[in-house]
Amino acid sequence: MGALEQAIEQAVKKIAGKMQLNQVLTGTASEVTDTTCTVTRDGAPTLYDVRLNAIDDNLESQVTIYPKDGSHVIVAIIEGMKTEAVVLRCSEVEKVKIRMGSQSLVIDGTGFVFNEGTTGMVKLPDMVGWMSKVYADLQTLKTLLSTTVVAGNGAPLAAVFNPTVSNPTNAMFEDSKMKH
């Protein structure tokens, strides 16, 4: 083998040693946790501890998409290491978590939760409707009080006041699908 051929062979070996084998695989998600899932593949080994986020550090800001159990996923092997994989896409989403600093949002089939909240948000049309009835009742009371004659013997006022609204409760104004 000539010197030129040896130089070419060494250059190819050097470049090949630095190359990474990039793989994109498909499978079915199961055993989804807060940070990982298992991916089963037809005719191929199961992938365990597949990351839901490429970066598994505790970051200040991140978006995590949780595949629905049994959904189809596309997985990438990180840096050519078969023990390091990340979900790139999924056919069905169970929930999504978004965190930006101290703000958070979780979206799932039951609704939205802002900043780990526990109470629902106000249903504005219901609240305005209730407040309109209270306003009408107050106008009626005002009219009755200003037009009813009071007996001179100290007898109580004979006006009858029957409100058209019930006592308000949180449930009247709460949209339990959105928590804050």
mmCIF file of C-alpha atoms in Angstrom:
data_model
loop_
_atom_site.group_PDB
_atom_site.id
_atom_site.type_symbol
_atom_site.label_atom_id
_atom_site.label_comp_id
_atom_site.label_asym_id
_atom_site.label_seq_id
_atom_site.Cartn_x
_atom_site.Cartn_y
_atom_site.Cartn_z
ATOM 1 C CA MET A 1 0.000 0.000 0.000
ATOM 2 C CA GLY A 2 1.388 3.347 -1.016
ATOM 3 C CA ALA A 3 1.878 6.371 1.190
ATOM 4 C CA LEU A 4 -1.078 8.167 -0.389
ATOM 5 C CA GLU A 5 -3.402 5.212 0.236
ATOM 6 C CA GLN A 6 -2.211 4.959 3.851
ATOM 7 C CA ALA A 7 -2.827 8.690 4.395
ATOM 8 C CA ILE A 8 -6.350 8.400 2.927
ATOM 9 C CA GLU A 9 -7.098 5.302 5.060
ATOM 10 C CA GLN A 10 -5.911 7.066 8.237
ATOM 11 C CA ALA A 11 -7.977 10.165 7.400
ATOM 12 C CA VAL A 12 -11.109 8.053 6.815
ATOM 13 C CA LYS A 13 -10.569 6.147 10.095
ATOM 14 C CA LYS A 14 -10.060 9.406 11.972
ATOM 15 C CA ILE A 15 -13.254 10.931 10.564
ATOM 16 C CA ALA A 16 -15.241 7.708 11.067
ATOM 17 C CA GLY A 17 -14.164 7.584 14.722
ATOM 18 C CA LYS A 18 -15.691 11.022 15.304
ATOM 19 C CA MET A 19 -18.943 10.286 13.501
ATOM 20 C CA GLN A 20 -21.983 9.483 15.557
ATOM 21 C CA LEU A 21 -24.651 7.056 14.537
ATOM 22 C CA ASN A 22 -27.872 9.060 14.764
ATOM 23 C CA GLN A 23 -31.028 7.019 15.086
ATOM 24 C CA VAL A 24 -34.697 7.849 15.031
ATOM 25 C CA LEU A 25 -36.965 5.035 16.203
ATOM 26 C CA THR A 26 -40.692 4.460 16.591
ATOM 27 C CA GLY A 27 -42.655 2.570 19.208
ATOM 28 C CA THR A 28 -45.475 2.649 21.729
ATOM 29 C CA ALA A 29 -45.322 4.639 24.987
ATOM 30 C CA SER A 30 -46.145 3.037 28.337
ATOM 31 C CA GLU A 31 -45.323 3.536 32.023
ATOM 32 C CA VAL A 32 -45.216 7.329 31.656
ATOM 33 C CA THR A 33 -43.779 9.101 34.735
ATOM 34 C CA ASP A 34 -42.988 12.768 35.439
ATOM 35 C CA THR A 35 -39.726 12.576 33.456
ATOM 36 C CA THR A 36 -39.575 9.328 31.458
ATOM 37 C CA CYS A 37 -41.534 6.581 29.750
ATOM 38 C CA THR A 38 -40.963 3.091 28.385
ATOM 39 C CA VAL A 39 -41.123 2.556 24.621
ATOM 40 C CA THR A 40 -41.923 -0.897 23.278
ATOM 41 C CA ARG A 41 -40.994 -1.642 19.670
ATOM 42 C CA ASP A 42 -42.142 -4.398 17.318
ATOM 43 C CA GLY A 43 -39.347 -6.895 16.752
ATOM 44 C CA ALA A 44 -36.802 -4.787 18.634
ATOM 45 C CA PRO A 45 -35.681 -4.357 22.253
ATOM 46 C CA THR A 46 -37.800 -2.228 24.592
ATOM 47 C CA LEU A 47 -36.353 1.181 25.476
ATOM 48 C CA TYR A 48 -36.534 2.008 29.204
ATOM 49 C CA ASP A 49 -36.231 5.433 30.861
ATOM 50 C CA VAL A 50 -36.798 7.345 27.630
ATOM 51 C CA ARG A 51 -36.676 11.041 28.513
ATOM 52 C CA LEU A 52 -39.682 13.282 27.948
ATOM 53 C CA ASN A 53 -37.328 16.301 27.725
ATOM 54 C CA ALA A 54 -33.946 16.265 26.013
ATOM 55 C CA ILE A 55 -32.400 18.116 28.955
ATOM 56 C CA ASP A 56 -33.103 16.311 32.217
ATOM 57 C CA ASP A 57 -31.761 19.038 34.520
ATOM 58 C CA ASN A 58 -34.077 21.007 36.810
ATOM 59 C CA LEU A 59 -34.591 23.983 34.488
ATOM 60 C CA GLU A 60 -36.275 27.299 35.290
ATOM 61 C CA SER A 61 -38.287 27.125 32.063
ATOM 62 C CA GLN A 62 -39.457 24.054 30.204
ATOM 63 C CA VAL A 63 -42.314 22.443 28.327
ATOM 64 C CA THR A 64 -43.034 18.752 28.960
ATOM 65 C CA ILE A 65 -45.432 16.801 26.764
ATOM 66 C CA TYR A 66 -46.665 13.555 28.310
ATOM 67 C CA PRO A 67 -47.618 10.905 25.750
ATOM 68 C CA LYS A 68 -50.827 9.031 26.388
ATOM 69 C CA ASP A 69 -50.243 5.441 27.476
ATOM 70 C CA GLY A 70 -50.393 3.307 24.324
ATOM 71 C CA SER A 71 -49.765 6.194 21.912
ATOM 72 C CA HIS A 72 -47.247 5.949 19.090
ATOM 73 C CA VAL A 73 -44.016 7.866 19.675
ATOM 74 C CA ILE A 74 -40.960 8.890 17.690
ATOM 75 C CA VAL A 75 -37.757 8.572 19.723
ATOM 76 C CA ALA A 76 -34.225 9.862 19.034
ATOM 77 C CA ILE A 77 -31.043 8.355 20.421
ATOM 78 C CA ILE A 78 -28.944 11.105 22.066
ATOM 79 C CA GLU A 79 -25.285 11.396 21.006
ATOM 80 C CA GLY A 80 -25.356 7.845 19.658
ATOM 81 C CA MET A 81 -25.699 6.375 23.177
ATOM 82 C CA LYS A 82 -28.348 3.658 23.095
ATOM 83 C CA THR A 83 -29.017 4.146 26.813
ATOM 84 C CA GLU A 84 -29.953 7.824 26.261
ATOM 85 C CA ALA A 85 -33.148 8.444 24.304
ATOM 86 C CA VAL A 86 -35.775 11.212 24.129
ATOM 87 C CA VAL A 87 -39.345 11.338 22.873
ATOM 88 C CA LEU A 88 -39.585 13.709 19.907
ATOM 89 C CA ARG A 89 -43.271 13.333 19.058
ATOM 90 C CA CYS A 90 -46.334 11.393 20.134
ATOM 91 C CA SER A 91 -49.613 10.558 18.445
ATOM 92 C CA GLU A 92 -51.732 11.350 21.531
ATOM 93 C CA VAL A 93 -51.060 13.688 24.439
ATOM 94 C CA GLU A 94 -52.123 12.916 28.031
ATOM 95 C CA LYS A 95 -51.082 16.304 29.447
ATOM 96 C CA VAL A 96 -48.751 19.251 28.942
ATOM 97 C CA LYS A 97 -46.789 21.064 31.654
ATOM 98 C CA ILE A 98 -45.286 24.488 31.056
ATOM 99 C CA ARG A 99 -43.047 26.230 33.560
ATOM 100 C CA MET A 100 -41.483 29.663 33.160
ATOM 101 C CA GLY A 101 -39.786 30.803 36.346
ATOM 102 C CA SER A 102 -42.417 30.925 39.083
ATOM 103 C CA GLN A 103 -45.328 30.591 36.631
ATOM 104 C CA SER A 104 -46.770 27.197 35.688
ATOM 105 C CA LEU A 105 -49.594 25.778 33.602
ATOM 106 C CA VAL A 106 -50.838 22.190 33.407
ATOM 107 C CA ILE A 107 -53.277 21.226 30.664
ATOM 108 C CA ASP A 108 -55.021 17.856 30.667
ATOM 109 C CA GLY A 109 -58.417 16.348 29.927
ATOM 110 C CA THR A 110 -59.934 17.849 33.077
ATOM 111 C CA GLY A 111 -58.975 21.473 32.357
ATOM 112 C CA PHE A 112 -56.258 24.012 33.108
ATOM 113 C CA VAL A 113 -54.380 24.595 36.375
ATOM 114 C CA PHE A 114 -52.372 27.799 36.790
ATOM 115 C CA ASN A 115 -49.609 27.992 39.400
ATOM 116 C CA GLU A 116 -50.751 24.808 41.165
ATOM 117 C CA GLY A 117 -54.037 26.531 42.037
ATOM 118 C CA THR A 118 -56.885 24.925 43.931
ATOM 119 C CA THR A 119 -59.878 27.206 43.310
ATOM 120 C CA GLY A 120 -61.763 27.772 40.090
ATOM 121 C CA MET A 121 -61.970 31.020 38.198
ATOM 122 C CA VAL A 122 -65.060 33.217 38.014
ATOM 123 C CA LYS A 123 -67.684 32.443 35.350
ATOM 124 C CA LEU A 124 -68.207 36.064 34.380
ATOM 125 C CA PRO A 125 -71.631 35.764 32.646
ATOM 126 C CA ASP A 126 -73.109 34.006 35.713
ATOM 127 C CA MET A 127 -71.648 36.573 38.080
ATOM 128 C CA VAL A 128 -72.882 39.520 36.011
ATOM 129 C CA GLY A 129 -76.356 37.952 35.747
ATOM 130 C CA TRP A 130 -76.515 37.473 39.519
ATOM 131 C CA MET A 131 -75.263 40.999 40.150
ATOM 132 C CA SER A 132 -77.915 42.373 37.746
ATOM 133 C CA LYS A 133 -80.627 40.682 39.833
ATOM 134 C CA VAL A 134 -79.135 42.132 43.032
ATOM 135 C CA TYR A 135 -79.150 45.567 41.426
ATOM 136 C CA ALA A 136 -82.809 45.165 40.379
ATOM 137 C CA ASP A 137 -83.711 44.040 43.924
ATOM 138 C CA LEU A 138 -81.982 47.078 45.394
ATOM 139 C CA GLN A 139 -83.870 49.371 43.022
ATOM 140 C CA THR A 140 -87.146 47.727 44.056
ATOM 141 C CA LEU A 141 -86.264 48.108 47.743
ATOM 142 C CA LYS A 142 -85.353 51.731 47.186
ATOM 143 C CA THR A 143 -88.688 52.403 45.523
ATOM 144 C CA LEU A 144 -90.645 50.576 48.237
ATOM 145 C CA LEU A 145 -88.844 52.386 51.024
ATOM 146 C CA SER A 146 -89.362 55.777 49.448
ATOM 147 C CA THR A 147 -93.082 55.298 48.706
ATOM 148 C CA THR A 148 -94.383 53.340 51.710
ATOM 149 C CA VAL A 149 -96.072 55.460 54.403
ATOM 150 C CA VAL A 150 -94.905 54.819 57.973
ATOM 151 C CA ALA A 151 -97.678 54.721 60.596
ATOM 152 C CA GLY A 152 -97.449 57.447 63.239
ATOM 153 C CA ASN A 153 -97.907 55.023 66.134
ATOM 154 C CA GLY A 154 -94.438 53.478 65.811
ATOM 155 C CA ALA A 155 -95.691 50.391 63.982
ATOM 156 C CA PRO A 156 -93.134 48.679 61.764
ATOM 157 C CA LEU A 157 -92.939 49.538 58.087
ATOM 158 C CA ALA A 158 -95.520 47.529 56.145
ATOM 159 C CA ALA A 159 -93.372 47.102 53.022
ATOM 160 C CA VAL A 160 -92.782 43.515 51.862
ATOM 161 C CA PHE A 161 -89.412 42.824 50.220
ATOM 162 C CA ASN A 162 -88.902 39.438 48.467
ATOM 163 C CA PRO A 163 -85.478 39.200 46.770
ATOM 164 C CA THR A 164 -85.330 37.338 43.450
ATOM 165 C CA VAL A 165 -81.798 35.983 43.991
ATOM 166 C CA SER A 166 -80.426 33.358 46.358
ATOM 167 C CA ASN A 167 -77.488 33.878 48.664
ATOM 168 C CA PRO A 168 -74.301 33.716 46.524
ATOM 169 C CA THR A 169 -71.823 30.807 46.842
ATOM 170 C CA ASN A 170 -68.394 30.202 45.323
ATOM 171 C CA ALA A 171 -69.832 27.464 43.109
ATOM 172 C CA MET A 172 -72.145 30.022 41.477
ATOM 173 C CA PHE A 173 -69.169 31.917 40.046
ATOM 174 C CA GLU A 174 -66.472 29.227 39.812
ATOM 175 C CA ASP A 175 -65.371 27.616 36.575
ATOM 176 C CA SER A 176 -63.811 24.461 38.028
ATOM 177 C CA LYS A 177 -62.100 23.598 34.730
ATOM 178 C CA MET A 178 -59.665 26.488 35.204
ATOM 179 C CA LYS A 179 -57.822 26.822 38.481
ATOM 180 C CA HIS A 180 -55.583 29.643 39.653
#
